[in-house]
Short mmCIF file of C-alpha atoms in Angstrom, two decimals:
data_model
loop_
_atom_site.label_atom_id
_atom_site.label_comp_id
_atom_site.label_asym_id
_atom_site.label_seq_id
_atom_site.Cartn_x
_atom_site.Cartn_y
_atom_site.Cartn_z
CA MET R 72 12.65 -41.60 67.12
CA ARG R 73 15.72 -40.20 68.58
CA GLN R 74 17.08 -39.63 65.45
CA ARG R 75 14.26 -37.86 64.39
CA LEU R 76 14.92 -35.58 67.51
CA LEU R 77 18.17 -34.80 66.75
CA SER R 78 17.86 -33.85 63.14
CA SER R 79 14.67 -31.44 64.31
CA ASN R 80 15.27 -28.12 63.53
CA VAL R 81 13.14 -27.10 66.15
CA ILE R 82 14.17 -29.00 69.23
CA GLY R 83 18.16 -27.26 69.28
CA PRO R 84 16.47 -23.84 69.71
CA PHE R 85 13.80 -25.01 72.22
CA ALA R 86 16.67 -26.56 74.63
CA ALA R 87 18.49 -23.65 74.14
CA LEU R 88 15.60 -21.61 75.28
CA ILE R 89 15.41 -24.03 78.53
CA LEU R 90 18.68 -23.75 79.31
CA VAL R 91 18.70 -19.76 79.25
CA VAL R 92 15.72 -19.69 81.46
CA ILE R 93 17.37 -22.03 84.07
CA VAL R 94 20.72 -19.80 83.87
CA VAL R 95 18.79 -16.22 83.92
CA SER R 96 16.48 -18.06 87.22
CA LEU R 97 19.54 -18.74 88.60
CA THR R 98 20.96 -15.34 88.61
CA THR R 99 18.15 -13.37 89.80
CA ASP R 100 14.74 -14.55 92.20
CA ARG R 101 13.04 -11.68 90.26
CA PHE R 102 12.82 -13.74 86.55
CA LEU R 103 9.75 -15.97 87.49
CA LEU R 104 7.48 -13.58 88.96
CA PRO R 105 4.31 -13.28 87.08
CA GLN R 106 4.42 -9.27 86.37
CA ASN R 107 7.89 -10.02 84.56
CA LEU R 108 6.98 -12.97 82.54
CA SER R 109 4.28 -11.01 81.59
CA ASN R 110 6.94 -8.19 80.92
CA VAL R 111 8.85 -10.41 78.86
CA THR R 112 5.57 -11.83 76.49
CA LEU R 113 4.88 -8.03 75.68
CA GLN R 114 8.64 -7.25 74.78
CA VAL R 115 9.12 -10.04 72.61
CA SER R 116 5.94 -9.37 70.33
CA SER R 117 7.59 -6.41 68.14
CA VAL R 118 11.18 -8.53 67.84
CA ALA R 119 8.82 -11.38 67.19
CA PHE R 120 6.83 -9.74 64.65
CA ALA R 121 10.03 -8.60 63.01
CA ALA R 122 11.86 -11.74 63.07
CA ILE R 123 8.79 -13.12 60.74
CA GLY R 124 10.23 -11.06 57.59
CA ALA R 125 13.66 -11.44 58.53
CA THR R 126 13.66 -15.58 58.64
CA LEU R 127 11.59 -15.30 55.21
CA VAL R 128 14.33 -12.86 53.66
CA ILE R 129 16.91 -14.98 54.76
CA LEU R 130 15.10 -18.29 54.08
CA ALA R 131 15.30 -16.59 50.06
CA GLY R 132 18.93 -15.94 50.74
CA GLY R 133 19.08 -12.84 51.13
CA ILE R 134 18.91 -10.41 54.12
CA ASP R 135 17.01 -6.87 55.21
CA LEU R 136 19.03 -4.56 57.76
CA SER R 137 15.92 -2.01 57.16
CA PRO R 138 13.40 -3.44 59.67
CA GLY R 139 14.28 -1.25 62.58
CA ALA R 140 13.61 1.87 60.37
CA VAL R 141 10.36 0.66 58.74
CA LEU R 142 9.52 0.57 62.48
CA ALA R 143 10.35 3.92 63.16
CA LEU R 144 9.03 5.64 59.99
CA SER R 145 5.55 3.52 60.57
CA SER R 146 5.38 4.30 63.85
CA CYS R 147 5.48 8.08 63.20
CA THR R 148 3.35 8.12 59.92
CA LEU R 149 0.63 6.48 62.29
CA ALA R 150 1.04 8.83 65.43
CA ILE R 151 0.59 11.76 62.17
CA LEU R 152 -2.26 10.05 60.60
CA VAL R 153 -4.24 9.80 63.95
CA LYS R 154 -2.99 12.90 66.09
CA THR R 155 -2.09 15.22 63.44
CA LEU R 156 -4.91 14.64 60.77
CA GLY R 157 -7.40 13.08 63.11
CA TRP R 158 -7.82 9.49 61.26
CA PRO R 159 -9.39 6.88 62.94
CA ILE R 160 -7.32 4.25 63.97
CA GLU R 161 -9.36 1.72 62.18
CA VAL R 162 -8.06 3.40 59.10
CA ALA R 163 -4.77 4.43 60.01
CA ILE R 164 -3.39 1.10 61.34
CA PRO R 165 -4.18 -0.73 57.95
CA VAL R 166 -2.85 2.35 55.82
CA THR R 167 0.23 2.06 57.98
CA LEU R 168 0.40 -1.62 57.47
CA MET R 169 0.28 -1.15 53.54
CA LEU R 170 3.27 1.31 53.83
CA GLY R 171 5.61 -1.04 55.32
CA ALA R 172 4.69 -3.18 52.48
CA LEU R 173 5.58 -0.61 50.10
CA LEU R 174 9.03 -0.32 51.72
CA GLY R 175 9.38 -3.74 51.57
CA LEU R 176 8.44 -3.69 48.22
CA ILE R 177 11.06 -0.95 47.40
CA ASN R 178 14.16 -3.33 49.03
CA GLY R 179 12.57 -6.05 47.23
CA LEU R 180 13.01 -3.64 43.91
CA LEU R 181 16.28 -2.66 44.41
CA SER R 182 17.99 -5.94 45.46
CA THR R 183 16.30 -8.33 42.45
CA TYR R 184 15.30 -6.41 39.38
CA LEU R 185 18.01 -3.85 40.29
CA ARG R 186 20.46 -6.45 41.03
CA ILE R 187 21.64 -4.49 44.02
CA PRO R 188 22.92 -6.94 46.71
CA SER R 189 20.27 -6.89 49.76
CA PHE R 190 22.97 -6.50 52.18
CA VAL R 191 23.77 -3.17 50.57
CA ALA R 192 20.33 -1.98 49.46
CA THR R 193 19.11 -2.52 52.97
CA LEU R 194 21.52 -0.56 54.43
CA ALA R 195 20.83 2.13 52.20
CA THR R 196 17.04 1.95 52.67
CA LEU R 197 17.71 2.03 56.65
CA THR R 198 19.01 5.20 56.42
CA ILE R 199 16.53 6.44 54.24
CA TYR R 200 13.50 5.18 55.91
CA ARG R 201 14.73 6.66 59.39
CA GLY R 202 15.76 9.98 57.65
CA LEU R 203 12.23 10.16 56.37
CA ALA R 204 11.09 9.41 60.03
CA PHE R 205 12.98 12.62 61.03
CA LEU R 206 11.84 14.73 58.31
CA ILE R 207 8.05 14.15 58.76
CA THR R 208 8.04 14.44 62.48
CA GLY R 209 10.87 17.25 62.37
CA GLY R 210 12.73 15.17 64.97
CA THR R 211 10.37 15.10 67.76
CA PRO R 212 8.19 12.40 69.04
CA ILE R 213 4.47 12.85 68.97
CA PHE R 214 3.36 11.96 72.84
CA SER R 215 -0.62 11.05 73.73
CA ILE R 216 -1.51 10.05 70.08
CA SER R 217 -5.23 8.45 70.83
CA PRO R 218 -6.56 6.21 74.22
CA LYS R 219 -7.99 3.88 71.66
CA LEU R 220 -4.14 2.63 71.08
CA ARG R 221 -3.18 1.36 74.27
CA PRO R 222 -5.77 -1.31 74.69
CA LEU R 223 -4.65 -2.83 71.45
CA PHE R 224 -1.35 -3.58 73.48
CA TYR R 225 -2.14 -3.43 77.09
CA TRP R 226 -5.40 -5.52 77.09
CA SER R 227 -5.77 -9.30 77.77
CA PHE R 228 -8.32 -12.24 76.99
CA LEU R 229 -8.65 -14.99 79.11
CA GLY R 230 -5.77 -13.64 81.45
CA ILE R 231 -3.37 -13.86 78.49
CA PRO R 232 -1.80 -10.36 77.01
CA LEU R 233 -3.15 -9.60 73.40
CA PRO R 234 0.33 -9.57 71.85
CA VAL R 235 0.40 -13.19 72.88
CA TYR R 236 -2.34 -13.77 70.44
CA TYR R 237 -1.01 -11.52 67.73
CA VAL R 238 2.25 -13.12 67.66
CA VAL R 239 1.00 -16.72 67.90
CA VAL R 240 -1.39 -16.21 65.16
CA ALA R 241 0.97 -14.37 63.08
CA PHE R 242 3.59 -17.33 63.48
CA GLY R 243 0.99 -20.08 62.86
CA LEU R 244 -0.20 -18.59 59.28
CA THR R 245 3.30 -18.19 58.69
CA ALA R 246 4.18 -21.78 59.34
CA LEU R 247 1.18 -22.73 57.10
CA PHE R 248 2.12 -20.48 54.56
CA LEU R 249 5.85 -22.05 54.23
CA ARG R 250 4.71 -25.54 54.88
CA TYR R 251 1.58 -25.70 52.34
CA THR R 252 1.74 -23.14 49.84
CA VAL R 253 3.25 -22.92 46.83
CA PRO R 254 4.73 -19.35 47.08
CA GLY R 255 6.00 -20.86 50.45
CA ARG R 256 7.91 -23.82 49.37
CA ALA R 257 9.52 -21.66 46.32
CA ILE R 258 11.01 -19.76 49.06
CA TYR R 259 12.94 -22.85 50.41
CA ALA R 260 13.58 -23.25 46.74
CA VAL R 261 15.14 -20.08 45.80
CA GLY R 262 17.28 -19.90 48.94
CA GLY R 263 18.51 -23.85 48.56
CA ASN R 264 19.82 -23.46 44.99
CA GLU R 265 18.87 -20.44 42.80
CA SER R 266 19.81 -21.95 39.63
CA ALA R 267 18.16 -25.24 40.27
CA ALA R 268 14.63 -23.23 41.55
CA ARG R 269 14.86 -21.17 38.28
CA PHE R 270 15.19 -24.31 35.62
CA THR R 271 11.97 -25.73 37.63
CA GLY R 272 10.16 -22.37 36.51
CA ILE R 273 10.07 -20.57 39.70
CA LYS R 274 9.98 -16.80 39.35
CA VAL R 275 13.23 -16.40 41.54
CA ASN R 276 13.28 -12.37 41.46
CA ARG R 277 9.07 -12.34 42.46
CA THR R 278 9.72 -15.05 44.91
CA ARG R 279 12.58 -12.99 46.55
CA MET R 280 10.70 -9.65 46.21
CA LEU R 281 7.49 -11.65 47.89
CA THR R 282 9.62 -11.92 51.03
CA PHE R 283 10.96 -8.66 51.50
CA VAL R 284 7.12 -7.36 51.12
CA ILE R 285 6.07 -9.53 53.72
CA ALA R 286 9.10 -7.99 55.73
CA GLY R 287 8.41 -4.65 55.44
CA LEU R 288 4.72 -5.34 56.22
CA THR R 289 5.53 -7.61 60.13
CA ALA R 290 8.01 -4.46 60.25
CA ALA R 291 5.40 -2.04 60.17
CA ALA R 292 2.93 -4.44 62.43
CA ALA R 293 5.93 -4.17 65.04
CA GLY R 294 5.82 -0.33 64.38
CA VAL R 295 1.66 -0.20 65.37
CA LEU R 296 2.59 -2.46 68.49
CA THR R 297 5.35 -0.22 69.71
CA THR R 298 3.43 2.83 69.06
CA ALA R 299 0.41 1.33 71.05
CA ARG R 300 2.51 0.51 73.94
CA LEU R 301 4.00 3.66 74.25
CA ASP R 302 1.02 5.93 73.13
CA SER R 303 3.41 7.74 71.08
CA GLY R 304 5.45 7.91 67.42
CA SER R 305 9.36 8.48 67.34
CA PRO R 306 11.96 8.40 64.52
CA ASN R 307 13.90 6.90 67.57
CA TYR R 308 12.19 3.72 67.76
CA GLY R 309 13.38 0.50 66.49
CA VAL R 310 17.35 1.14 66.80
CA GLY R 311 19.08 -2.29 66.55
CA LEU R 312 15.67 -4.07 65.99
CA GLU R 313 17.27 -5.42 62.98
CA LEU R 314 20.12 -7.22 64.40
CA GLN R 315 17.42 -8.59 66.89
CA ALA R 316 15.32 -10.04 64.18
CA ILE R 317 18.17 -11.56 62.74
CA ALA R 318 19.79 -12.89 65.96
CA ALA R 319 16.28 -14.49 66.38
CA ALA R 320 16.11 -16.02 63.13
CA VAL R 321 19.83 -17.37 63.15
CA ILE R 322 19.50 -18.11 66.86
CA GLY R 323 16.44 -20.32 65.58
CA GLY R 324 18.63 -22.14 63.23
CA ALA R 325 18.07 -20.47 60.09
CA SER R 326 20.98 -20.80 57.65
CA LEU R 327 22.41 -17.11 56.58
CA ALA R 328 23.17 -19.31 52.92
CA GLY R 329 19.64 -19.63 52.84
CA GLY R 330 17.01 -22.84 52.50
CA TYR R 331 17.06 -23.86 55.54
CA GLY R 332 15.30 -23.05 58.82
CA SER R 333 12.14 -22.92 60.76
CA ILE R 334 9.63 -20.21 61.58
CA ILE R 335 8.58 -21.97 64.58
CA ALA R 336 12.10 -22.25 65.70
CA THR R 337 12.64 -18.50 65.02
CA LEU R 338 10.18 -17.57 67.47
CA PHE R 339 12.31 -19.82 70.15
CA GLY R 340 14.97 -17.59 69.10
CA ALA R 341 13.19 -14.28 69.71
CA LEU R 342 12.08 -15.60 73.47
CA ILE R 343 15.93 -16.56 73.88
CA VAL R 344 16.66 -12.71 72.99
CA ALA R 345 14.04 -11.39 75.33
CA VAL R 346 14.90 -13.73 77.98
CA VAL R 347 18.67 -12.83 77.61
CA GLN R 348 17.96 -8.92 77.60
CA ASN R 349 15.47 -9.18 80.46
CA GLY R 350 18.20 -11.22 82.40
CA LEU R 351 20.65 -8.71 82.01
CA ASN R 352 18.21 -5.81 82.75
CA LEU R 353 17.07 -7.58 86.16
CA ASN R 354 20.85 -7.96 87.12
CA ALA R 355 21.38 -4.43 86.24
CA VAL R 356 24.04 -4.87 83.42
CA GLN R 357 25.11 -1.87 81.66
CA ALA R 358 23.87 -1.23 78.45
CA SER R 359 26.92 -1.52 76.52
CA TRP R 360 27.64 -4.53 78.00
CA GLN R 361 24.02 -5.98 76.77
CA GLN R 362 25.28 -5.12 72.83
CA ILE R 363 28.47 -7.00 73.73
CA THR R 364 26.35 -9.84 74.45
CA LEU R 365 23.80 -9.99 71.89
CA GLY R 366 26.70 -9.37 69.38
CA THR R 367 28.47 -12.52 70.89
CA ILE R 368 25.47 -14.41 70.76
CA ILE R 369 24.92 -13.65 66.99
CA VAL R 370 28.26 -14.79 66.35
CA LEU R 371 27.83 -18.13 68.09
CA ALA R 372 24.47 -18.51 66.32
CA VAL R 373 26.27 -17.76 62.91
CA GLY R 374 29.31 -20.20 64.03
CA LEU R 375 26.78 -23.04 65.26
CA ASP R 376 25.29 -22.38 61.60
CA MET R 377 28.69 -22.92 59.68
CA TRP R 378 29.54 -25.82 61.73
CA ARG R 379 26.37 -27.37 61.75
CA LYS R 380 27.41 -30.59 59.37
CA ASP R 381 30.29 -31.61 61.86
CA LEU R 382 28.36 -30.74 65.19
CA GLY R 383 25.68 -33.07 63.64
CA ALA R 384 28.39 -35.90 63.04
CA ALA R 385 29.86 -35.49 66.17
CA LEU R 386 26.45 -36.11 67.94
CA ARG R 387 25.40 -38.94 65.46
CA ARG R 388 28.68 -40.67 66.60
CA LEU R 389 27.76 -39.71 70.29
CA PHE R 390 24.67 -41.44 70.60
CA ARG R 391 25.50 -44.23 68.10
CA ARG R 392 24.65 -47.53 69.54
CA PRO R 393 27.56 -49.94 70.11
CA GLY R 394 28.09 -52.06 67.68
CA GLN R 395 26.56 -49.91 65.15
CA LYS R 396 28.43 -48.53 62.20
CA GLY R 397 29.24 -45.24 60.63
CA SER R 398 28.63 -44.21 57.34
CA THR R 399 32.14 -43.05 56.93
#
């Protein structure tokens, strides 16, 4: 039982989340206030959605740097459709989500069939998508889109904000997809050993492209939530979201080498990022130091990923029963 807990890829991020909550609670007595905790759950929703897509791409052995730009372009598109063109939000939101999937499809085509490394391809589309957001808005944010948007973010059910339900449902469906569906298992296989996956008949390019499409879709969903939260669309939204999403995935234990990770652990990673940022804000830490802190956390998380085997061996030696022989 103890070995199963130690080998679980969820227990580590969960323990880290508890530790971060304790540390932040000791630094400020405002953290545990109900209103602040509600704010944390609302703030984490956009990062959590983007982290779903980031995790899938990483599991398949790729990287996606464009979710922040996809969020911005989706937000501006939704604002234009609703306020400028007068579309009902019941139509505009699905169209916006389809746009996100299309942007993800472009990322997938570039990095698979055109064989451009995903880091380079999504770095380029990051610039292109944000440039398009500036182009269609003229660089000016669009405010007061519709009174029907804010309830999507601020209403609650049974005292729990609606975004919490969105996040729980999205992560639950993704976990089921990865565990019980053929395409979901193929993502792990492709990321773990591309040659072996191809030999067993898995369509490697199609699988990787699927992860980018889902990443675009989830980034657009984050854009819809951000637009509903602020009742506005802006090309400046989502700056730095790609780092937060990747950080959530890596802190959650997803290996940048691909093939290893847990979507539930990614949720804990997103919560850690949100709690750290909230704690820094409550302690009035300058924005520059917040960026430095987030970057340091990413370095540590990636380092832990690289040192995973050595740390695992050290923990097994630490908890080995007296007289029990090691393997080597």
